[in-house]
Amino acid sequence: MTHAYWREGGPEFRNVNIMGVAHGTEKEMLLEHKSAIDAHLQSCGIPVSYTNVFWGGRSEIKPSEISPVAYREWCISVGLDPEQMRE
């Protein structure tokens, strides 16, 4: 699990309060980790009233999550001019 969010879920999400997030490129491995996390929570007496997997071809990355230094280095490494990438 990479991180978690507190969410006020409505009835369509069975009032989910905590959303755990795991990122990865191998779906089967993520599903195995999800099963292990769910089992661990249950064994600790933490109820899991709703669980699901949202799988997509790409992850949304917010600009605030990217280090400007790392982004500049990446641009240069793939032959892009970082200054050309500014808005």
PDB file of C-alpha atoms in Angstrom:
ATOM      1  CA  MET A   1       0.000   0.000   0.000  1.00  0.00           C
ATOM      2  CA  THR A   2       1.487   3.322  -1.004  1.00  0.00           C
ATOM      3  CA  HIS A   3      -0.850   5.734   0.798  1.00  0.00           C
ATOM      4  CA  ALA A   4      -4.394   6.277   2.042  1.00  0.00           C
ATOM      5  CA  TYR A   5      -7.049   8.969   1.895  1.00  0.00           C
ATOM      6  CA  TRP A   6      -9.845   9.893   4.279  1.00  0.00           C
ATOM      7  CA  ARG A   7     -13.033  10.066   2.242  1.00  0.00           C
ATOM      8  CA  GLU A   8     -16.594  10.859   3.183  1.00  0.00           C
ATOM      9  CA  GLY A   9     -18.287   8.149   1.153  1.00  0.00           C
ATOM     10  CA  GLY A  10     -21.965   8.110   0.410  1.00  0.00           C
ATOM     11  CA  PRO A  11     -24.294   5.135   0.261  1.00  0.00           C
ATOM     12  CA  GLU A  12     -23.048   4.218  -3.216  1.00  0.00           C
ATOM     13  CA  PHE A  13     -19.676   3.498  -1.575  1.00  0.00           C
ATOM     14  CA  ARG A  14     -21.184   2.143   1.632  1.00  0.00           C
ATOM     15  CA  ASN A  15     -19.928   5.186   3.550  1.00  0.00           C
ATOM     16  CA  VAL A  16     -16.260   4.361   3.033  1.00  0.00           C
ATOM     17  CA  ASN A  17     -14.090   6.364   5.398  1.00  0.00           C
ATOM     18  CA  ILE A  18     -10.566   5.297   4.449  1.00  0.00           C
ATOM     19  CA  MET A  19      -9.435   4.600   0.894  1.00  0.00           C
ATOM     20  CA  GLY A  20      -6.152   2.711   0.679  1.00  0.00           C
ATOM     21  CA  VAL A  21      -4.130   3.096  -2.503  1.00  0.00           C
ATOM     22  CA  ALA A  22      -1.560   0.812  -4.058  1.00  0.00           C
ATOM     23  CA  HIS A  23       0.150   1.624  -7.322  1.00  0.00           C
ATOM     24  CA  GLY A  24       1.724  -0.943  -9.583  1.00  0.00           C
ATOM     25  CA  THR A  25       1.963  -2.300 -13.076  1.00  0.00           C
ATOM     26  CA  GLU A  26       1.237  -5.971 -12.335  1.00  0.00           C
ATOM     27  CA  LYS A  27      -2.469  -6.460 -11.678  1.00  0.00           C
ATOM     28  CA  GLU A  28      -2.181  -9.970 -10.200  1.00  0.00           C
ATOM     29  CA  MET A  29       0.454  -8.847  -7.703  1.00  0.00           C
ATOM     30  CA  LEU A  30      -1.703  -5.905  -6.618  1.00  0.00           C
ATOM     31  CA  LEU A  31      -4.702  -8.209  -6.170  1.00  0.00           C
ATOM     32  CA  GLU A  32      -2.589 -10.527  -3.993  1.00  0.00           C
ATOM     33  CA  HIS A  33      -1.468  -7.569  -1.872  1.00  0.00           C
ATOM     34  CA  LYS A  34      -5.072  -6.358  -1.585  1.00  0.00           C
ATOM     35  CA  SER A  35      -6.173  -9.780  -0.335  1.00  0.00           C
ATOM     36  CA  ALA A  36      -3.362  -9.825   2.218  1.00  0.00           C
ATOM     37  CA  ILE A  37      -4.241  -6.314   3.439  1.00  0.00           C
ATOM     38  CA  ASP A  38      -7.950  -7.203   3.751  1.00  0.00           C
ATOM     39  CA  ALA A  39      -7.112 -10.403   5.670  1.00  0.00           C
ATOM     40  CA  HIS A  40      -4.743  -8.545   7.990  1.00  0.00           C
ATOM     41  CA  LEU A  41      -7.327  -5.880   8.798  1.00  0.00           C
ATOM     42  CA  GLN A  42      -9.945  -8.532   9.556  1.00  0.00           C
ATOM     43  CA  SER A  43      -7.487 -10.468  11.770  1.00  0.00           C
ATOM     44  CA  CYS A  44      -6.825  -7.262  13.760  1.00  0.00           C
ATOM     45  CA  GLY A  45     -10.547  -6.761  14.322  1.00  0.00           C
ATOM     46  CA  ILE A  46     -10.796  -3.843  11.897  1.00  0.00           C
ATOM     47  CA  PRO A  47     -14.021  -4.275   9.929  1.00  0.00           C
ATOM     48  CA  VAL A  48     -13.809  -4.119   6.156  1.00  0.00           C
ATOM     49  CA  SER A  49     -17.336  -3.311   5.072  1.00  0.00           C
ATOM     50  CA  TYR A  50     -16.509  -2.535   1.455  1.00  0.00           C
ATOM     51  CA  THR A  51     -13.567  -3.355  -0.750  1.00  0.00           C
ATOM     52  CA  ASN A  52     -12.925  -2.880  -4.450  1.00  0.00           C
ATOM     53  CA  VAL A  53     -10.227  -2.546  -7.072  1.00  0.00           C
ATOM     54  CA  PHE A  54     -10.117   0.234  -9.617  1.00  0.00           C
ATOM     55  CA  TRP A  55      -7.710  -0.681 -12.376  1.00  0.00           C
ATOM     56  CA  GLY A  56      -6.751   1.602 -15.211  1.00  0.00           C
ATOM     57  CA  GLY A  57      -4.157   1.806 -17.908  1.00  0.00           C
ATOM     58  CA  ARG A  58      -2.555   4.879 -16.409  1.00  0.00           C
ATOM     59  CA  SER A  59      -2.446   6.662 -13.109  1.00  0.00           C
ATOM     60  CA  GLU A  60      -3.324  10.275 -12.599  1.00  0.00           C
ATOM     61  CA  ILE A  61      -0.303  12.158 -11.334  1.00  0.00           C
ATOM     62  CA  LYS A  62      -0.883  15.649 -10.055  1.00  0.00           C
ATOM     63  CA  PRO A  63       1.786  18.227 -10.886  1.00  0.00           C
ATOM     64  CA  SER A  64       2.232  18.901  -7.167  1.00  0.00           C
ATOM     65  CA  GLU A  65       3.404  15.296  -6.707  1.00  0.00           C
ATOM     66  CA  ILE A  66       6.341  15.640  -9.100  1.00  0.00           C
ATOM     67  CA  SER A  67       9.676  16.981  -7.897  1.00  0.00           C
ATOM     68  CA  PRO A  68      10.675  19.885 -10.153  1.00  0.00           C
ATOM     69  CA  VAL A  69      14.303  18.720 -10.019  1.00  0.00           C
ATOM     70  CA  ALA A  70      13.378  15.142 -10.949  1.00  0.00           C
ATOM     71  CA  TYR A  71      11.072  16.368 -13.722  1.00  0.00           C
ATOM     72  CA  ARG A  72      13.786  18.585 -15.192  1.00  0.00           C
ATOM     73  CA  GLU A  73      16.262  15.685 -15.106  1.00  0.00           C
ATOM     74  CA  TRP A  74      13.704  13.378 -16.737  1.00  0.00           C
ATOM     75  CA  CYS A  75      12.997  15.893 -19.525  1.00  0.00           C
ATOM     76  CA  ILE A  76      16.684  16.159 -20.297  1.00  0.00           C
ATOM     77  CA  SER A  77      17.121  12.357 -20.182  1.00  0.00           C
ATOM     78  CA  VAL A  78      14.432  11.865 -22.861  1.00  0.00           C
ATOM     79  CA  GLY A  79      15.611  14.735 -25.037  1.00  0.00           C
ATOM     80  CA  LEU A  80      13.039  17.370 -24.067  1.00  0.00           C
ATOM     81  CA  ASP A  81      13.823  20.977 -23.237  1.00  0.00           C
ATOM     82  CA  PRO A  82      12.298  21.547 -19.779  1.00  0.00           C
ATOM     83  CA  GLU A  83      11.771  25.219 -20.565  1.00  0.00           C
ATOM     84  CA  GLN A  84       9.578  24.244 -23.533  1.00  0.00           C
ATOM     85  CA  MET A  85       7.352  22.256 -21.137  1.00  0.00           C
ATOM     86  CA  ARG A  86       6.333  25.311 -19.080  1.00  0.00           C
ATOM     87  CA  GLU A  87       2.837  26.698 -19.489  1.00  0.00           C
TER      88      GLU A  87
END
